[in-house]
Tab-separated table of C-alpha atoms in Angstrom:
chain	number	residue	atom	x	y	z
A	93	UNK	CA	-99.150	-24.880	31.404
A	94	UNK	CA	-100.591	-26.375	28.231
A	95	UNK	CA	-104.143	-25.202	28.960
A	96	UNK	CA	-106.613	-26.044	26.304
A	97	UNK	CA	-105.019	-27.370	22.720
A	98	UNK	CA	-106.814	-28.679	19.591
A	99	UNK	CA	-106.006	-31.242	16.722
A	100	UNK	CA	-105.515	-30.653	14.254
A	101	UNK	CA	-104.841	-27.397	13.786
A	102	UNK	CA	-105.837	-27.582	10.104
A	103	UNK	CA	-107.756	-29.998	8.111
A	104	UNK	CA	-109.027	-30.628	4.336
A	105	UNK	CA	-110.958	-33.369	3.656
A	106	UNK	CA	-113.965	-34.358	1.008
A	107	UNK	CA	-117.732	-34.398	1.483
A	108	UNK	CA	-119.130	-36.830	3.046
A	109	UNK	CA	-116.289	-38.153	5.051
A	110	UNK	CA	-115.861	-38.703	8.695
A	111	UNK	CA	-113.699	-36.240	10.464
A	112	UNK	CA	-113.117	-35.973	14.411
A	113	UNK	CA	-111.888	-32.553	16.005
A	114	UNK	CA	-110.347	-33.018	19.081
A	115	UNK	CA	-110.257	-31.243	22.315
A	116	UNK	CA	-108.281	-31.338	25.404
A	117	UNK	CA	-107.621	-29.293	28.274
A	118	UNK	CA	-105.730	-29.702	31.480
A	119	UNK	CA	-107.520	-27.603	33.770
A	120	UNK	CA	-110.300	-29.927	35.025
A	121	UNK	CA	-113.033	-27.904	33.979
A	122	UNK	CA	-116.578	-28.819	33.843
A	123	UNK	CA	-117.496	-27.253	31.304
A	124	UNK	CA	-116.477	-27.516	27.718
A	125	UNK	CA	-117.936	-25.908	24.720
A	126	UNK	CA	-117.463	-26.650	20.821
A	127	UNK	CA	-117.984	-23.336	18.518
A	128	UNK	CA	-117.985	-22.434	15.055
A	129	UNK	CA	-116.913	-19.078	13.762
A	130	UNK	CA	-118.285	-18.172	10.273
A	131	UNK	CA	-117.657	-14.674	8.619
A	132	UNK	CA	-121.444	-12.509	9.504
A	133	UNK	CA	-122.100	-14.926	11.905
A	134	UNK	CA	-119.741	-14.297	14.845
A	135	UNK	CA	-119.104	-17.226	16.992
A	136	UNK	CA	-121.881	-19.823	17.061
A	137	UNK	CA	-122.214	-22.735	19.849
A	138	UNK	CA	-122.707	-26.192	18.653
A	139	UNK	CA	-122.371	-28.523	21.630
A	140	UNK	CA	-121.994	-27.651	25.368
A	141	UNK	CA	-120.732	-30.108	27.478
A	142	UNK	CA	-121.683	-29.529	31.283
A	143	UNK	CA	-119.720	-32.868	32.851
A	144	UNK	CA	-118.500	-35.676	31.790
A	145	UNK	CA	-120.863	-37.629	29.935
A	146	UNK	CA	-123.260	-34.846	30.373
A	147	UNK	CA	-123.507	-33.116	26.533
A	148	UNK	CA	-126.614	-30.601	25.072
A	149	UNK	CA	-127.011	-29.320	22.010
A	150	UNK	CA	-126.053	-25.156	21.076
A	151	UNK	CA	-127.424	-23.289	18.554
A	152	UNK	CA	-126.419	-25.325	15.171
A	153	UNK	CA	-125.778	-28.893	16.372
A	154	UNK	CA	-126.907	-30.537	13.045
A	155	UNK	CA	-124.024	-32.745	11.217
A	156	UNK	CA	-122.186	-33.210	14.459
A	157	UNK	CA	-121.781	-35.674	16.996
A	158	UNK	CA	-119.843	-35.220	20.096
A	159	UNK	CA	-119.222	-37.351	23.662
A	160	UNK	CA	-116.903	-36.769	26.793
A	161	UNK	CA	-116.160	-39.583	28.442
A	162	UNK	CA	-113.166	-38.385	30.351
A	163	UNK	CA	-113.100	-34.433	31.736
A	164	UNK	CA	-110.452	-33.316	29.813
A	165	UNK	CA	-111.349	-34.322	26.257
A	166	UNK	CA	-114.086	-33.295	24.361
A	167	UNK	CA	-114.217	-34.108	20.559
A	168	UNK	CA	-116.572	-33.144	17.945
A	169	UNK	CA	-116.791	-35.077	14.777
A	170	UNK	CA	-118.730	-34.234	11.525
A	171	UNK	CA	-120.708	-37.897	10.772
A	172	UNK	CA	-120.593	-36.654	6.774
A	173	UNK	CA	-118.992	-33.334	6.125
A	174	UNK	CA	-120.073	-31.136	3.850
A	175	UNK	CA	-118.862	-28.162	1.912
A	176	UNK	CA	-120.878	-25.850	4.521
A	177	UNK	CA	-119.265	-27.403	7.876
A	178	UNK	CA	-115.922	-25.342	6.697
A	179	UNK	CA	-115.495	-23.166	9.331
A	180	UNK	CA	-113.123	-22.375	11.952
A	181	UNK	CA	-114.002	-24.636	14.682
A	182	UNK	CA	-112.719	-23.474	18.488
A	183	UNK	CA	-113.142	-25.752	21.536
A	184	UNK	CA	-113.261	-23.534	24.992
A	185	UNK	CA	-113.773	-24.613	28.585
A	186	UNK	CA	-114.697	-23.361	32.272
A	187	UNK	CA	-114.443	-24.460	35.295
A	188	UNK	CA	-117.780	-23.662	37.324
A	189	UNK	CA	-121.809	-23.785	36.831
A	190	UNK	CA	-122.066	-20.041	37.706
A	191	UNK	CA	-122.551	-16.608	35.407
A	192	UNK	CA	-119.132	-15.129	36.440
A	193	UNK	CA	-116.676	-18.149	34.836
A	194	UNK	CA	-114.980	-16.857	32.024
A	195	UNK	CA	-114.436	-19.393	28.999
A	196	UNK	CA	-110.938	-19.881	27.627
A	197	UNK	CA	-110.224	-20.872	24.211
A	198	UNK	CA	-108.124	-23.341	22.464
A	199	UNK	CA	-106.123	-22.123	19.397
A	200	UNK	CA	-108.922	-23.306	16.817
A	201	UNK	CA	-108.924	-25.636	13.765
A	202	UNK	CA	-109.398	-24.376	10.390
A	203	UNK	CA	-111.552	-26.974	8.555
A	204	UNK	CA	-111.753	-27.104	4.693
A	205	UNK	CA	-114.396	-29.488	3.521
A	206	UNK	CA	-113.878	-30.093	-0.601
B	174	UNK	CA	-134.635	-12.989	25.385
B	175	UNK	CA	-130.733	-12.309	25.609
B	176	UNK	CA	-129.480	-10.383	22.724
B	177	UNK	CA	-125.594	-8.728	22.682
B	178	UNK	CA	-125.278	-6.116	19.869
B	179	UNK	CA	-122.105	-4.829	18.523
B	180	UNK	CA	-123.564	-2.534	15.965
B	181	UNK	CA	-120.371	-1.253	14.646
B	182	UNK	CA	-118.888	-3.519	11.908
B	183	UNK	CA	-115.846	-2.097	11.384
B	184	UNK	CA	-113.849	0.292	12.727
B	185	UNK	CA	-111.080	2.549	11.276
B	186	UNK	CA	-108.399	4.509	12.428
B	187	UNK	CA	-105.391	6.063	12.583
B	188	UNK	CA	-102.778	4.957	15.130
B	189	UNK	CA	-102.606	6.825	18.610
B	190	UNK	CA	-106.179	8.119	17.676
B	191	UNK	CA	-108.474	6.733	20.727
B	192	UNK	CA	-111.488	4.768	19.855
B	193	UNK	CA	-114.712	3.406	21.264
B	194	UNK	CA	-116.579	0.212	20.562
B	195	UNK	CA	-119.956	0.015	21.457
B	196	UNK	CA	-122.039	-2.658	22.853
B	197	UNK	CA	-125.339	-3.005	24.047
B	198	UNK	CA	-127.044	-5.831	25.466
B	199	UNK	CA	-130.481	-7.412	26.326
B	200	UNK	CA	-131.662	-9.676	29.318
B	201	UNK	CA	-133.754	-10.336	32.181
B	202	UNK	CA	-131.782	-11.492	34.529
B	203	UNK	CA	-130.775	-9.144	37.194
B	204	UNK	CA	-127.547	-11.296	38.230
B	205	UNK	CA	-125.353	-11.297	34.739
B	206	UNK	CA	-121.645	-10.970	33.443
B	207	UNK	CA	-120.124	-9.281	30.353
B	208	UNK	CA	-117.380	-10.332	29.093
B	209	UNK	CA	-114.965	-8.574	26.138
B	210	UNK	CA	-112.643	-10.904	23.851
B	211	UNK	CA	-109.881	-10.114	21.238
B	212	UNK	CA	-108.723	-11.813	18.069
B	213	UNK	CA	-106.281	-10.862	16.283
B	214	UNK	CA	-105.004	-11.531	12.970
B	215	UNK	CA	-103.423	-14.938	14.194
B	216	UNK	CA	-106.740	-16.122	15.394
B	217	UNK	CA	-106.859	-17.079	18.658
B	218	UNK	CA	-109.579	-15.610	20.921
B	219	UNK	CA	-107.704	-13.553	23.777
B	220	UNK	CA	-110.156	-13.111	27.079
B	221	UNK	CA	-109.979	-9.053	27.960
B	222	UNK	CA	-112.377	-8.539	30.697
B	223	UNK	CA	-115.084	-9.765	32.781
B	224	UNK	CA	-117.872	-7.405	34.561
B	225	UNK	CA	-120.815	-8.253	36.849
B	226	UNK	CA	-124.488	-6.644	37.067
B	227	UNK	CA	-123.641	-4.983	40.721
B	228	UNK	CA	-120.414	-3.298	39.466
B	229	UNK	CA	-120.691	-0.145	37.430
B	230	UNK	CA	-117.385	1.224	38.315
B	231	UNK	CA	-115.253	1.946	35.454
B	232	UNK	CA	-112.205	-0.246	34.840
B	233	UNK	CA	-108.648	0.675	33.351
B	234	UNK	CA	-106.199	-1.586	32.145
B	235	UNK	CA	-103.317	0.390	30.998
B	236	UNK	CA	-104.267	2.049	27.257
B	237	UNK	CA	-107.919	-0.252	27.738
B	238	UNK	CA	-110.769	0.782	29.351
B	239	UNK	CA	-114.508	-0.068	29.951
B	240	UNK	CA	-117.773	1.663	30.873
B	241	UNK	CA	-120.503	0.006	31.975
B	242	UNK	CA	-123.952	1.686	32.279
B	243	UNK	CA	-126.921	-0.658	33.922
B	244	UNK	CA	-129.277	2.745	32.522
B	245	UNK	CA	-128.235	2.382	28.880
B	246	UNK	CA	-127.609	-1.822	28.853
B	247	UNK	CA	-124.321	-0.968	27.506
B	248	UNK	CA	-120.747	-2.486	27.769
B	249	UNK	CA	-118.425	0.057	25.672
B	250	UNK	CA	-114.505	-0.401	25.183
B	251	UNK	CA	-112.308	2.427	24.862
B	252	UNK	CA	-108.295	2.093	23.494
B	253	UNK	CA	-106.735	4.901	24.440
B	254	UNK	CA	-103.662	6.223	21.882
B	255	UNK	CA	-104.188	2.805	19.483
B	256	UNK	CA	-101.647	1.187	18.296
B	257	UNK	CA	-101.507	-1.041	14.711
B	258	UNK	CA	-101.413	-4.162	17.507
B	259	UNK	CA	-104.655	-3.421	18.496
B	260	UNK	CA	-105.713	-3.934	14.886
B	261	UNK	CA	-108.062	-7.140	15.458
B	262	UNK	CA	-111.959	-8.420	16.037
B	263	UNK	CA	-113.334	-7.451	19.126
B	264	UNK	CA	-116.106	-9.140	20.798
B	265	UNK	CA	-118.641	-8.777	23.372
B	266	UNK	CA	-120.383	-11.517	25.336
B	267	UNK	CA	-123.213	-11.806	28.051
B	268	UNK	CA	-123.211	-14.501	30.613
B	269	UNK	CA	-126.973	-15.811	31.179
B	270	UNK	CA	-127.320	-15.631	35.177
B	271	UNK	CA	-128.811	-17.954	37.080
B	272	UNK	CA	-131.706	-19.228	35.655
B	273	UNK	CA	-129.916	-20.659	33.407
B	274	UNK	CA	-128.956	-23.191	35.755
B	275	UNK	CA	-126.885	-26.044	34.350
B	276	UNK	CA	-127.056	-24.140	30.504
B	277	UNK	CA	-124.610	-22.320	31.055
B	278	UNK	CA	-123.676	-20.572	27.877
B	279	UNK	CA	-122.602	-17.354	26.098
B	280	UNK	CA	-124.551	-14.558	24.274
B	281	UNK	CA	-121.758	-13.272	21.695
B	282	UNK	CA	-122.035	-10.307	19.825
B	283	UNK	CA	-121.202	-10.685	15.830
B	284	UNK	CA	-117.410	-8.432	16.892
B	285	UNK	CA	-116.468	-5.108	15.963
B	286	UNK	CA	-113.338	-5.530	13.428
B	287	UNK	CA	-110.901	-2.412	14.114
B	288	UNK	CA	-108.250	-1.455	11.757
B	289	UNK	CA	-105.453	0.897	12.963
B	290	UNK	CA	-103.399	2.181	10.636
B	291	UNK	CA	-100.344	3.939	10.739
């Protein structure tokens, strides 16, 4: 019943470091999305993930790098952070290609970039 | 081009008032979903509803309900008797239908933040 979980659930860490978000969800969906939720901006997509090793770019993809090699894990990581990637950061997933599949969240990270 | 517009900002009100949050959406496709989400104060983004182009009917879920009117694009919420839990960001999303083909992605509104007080 864990359903889709994120690590870590907080995070500070200083400009121009590497950090890794991860992402993993036990439902066997497909699809897997990586958003970023910033206040007057709503929730804005960075990387989609269709299938495994399948990845596209959202709306604001600069800074960050993701893969998915395996189904269930999809982690984003900021090559050099900087003091405008913090953000709240929420992974989601669904299972199927088609209009009607409803995305389900993970908990989000909080990211703090010094 | 797909557009989802909550135009409402913020919301106020007074607990067991009812309340209505609007939301109005763009697109061409004829085949689409609409989708409403909560978060609350703890965060977490809570899926509500889903709707599809061919189904207008109205939809009640206990004190929640939706309208959905193809004539006006819209997609409006409606808490019945609110409570101070229903105190949280609402949000509205369009699914892009099938010409999207393997893109398939959200449209998200910017959320309607609703405050009920008691």
């Amino acid at each position: 019943d864990a359903g889709i979980t994120q690590s870590p659930r907080y995070k500070i860490t200083e400009t121009g470091r590497q950090v890794t978000l991860m992402c993993h969800q036990t439902w066997s969906h497909s699809y897997m999305f990586w958003y970023r939720q910033d206040l007057g901006h709503g929730l804005r997509l960075i990387y989609y993930s269709a299938a495994a090793d399948i990845t596209d770019k959202g709306e604001v993809p600069d800074g960050y790098v993701v893969s998915r090699s395996k189904t269930e894990n999809f982690p984003l990581t900021l090559e050099s952070a900087t003091r405008s990637q913090t953000s709240v950061y929420f992974c989601a997933s669904h299972s199927g290609p088609t209009p009607k599949e409803t995305q389900y969240f993970g908990p989000g990270t909080r990211l703090l970039v010094l | 081009a797909q557009k989802v517009t909550q135009a409402q900002t913020e919301i106020s009100v007074v607990e067991k008032e009812d309340v209505t949050l609007d939301c109005v959406y763009e697109t061409r496709d004829t085949t689409y979903y609409l989708f409403w989400y909560k978060q609350p104060p703890s965060g977490e983004l809570v899926f509500l509803i889903r709707r599809n182009s061919f189904d207008e009917q109205n939809e009640i879920s206990g004190r929640y309900s939706w309208n959905f009117q193809k004539s006006t694009s819209s997609f409006n919420f409606t808490i019945t008797a609110s409570q101070v839990v229903d105190s949280a960001v609402y949000f509205c999303a369009l699914s892009e239908g099938l010409n999207a083909g393997n893109n398939r992605k959200l449209i998200w509104g910017l959320g309607t933040s609703l405050a009920v007080n008691p």
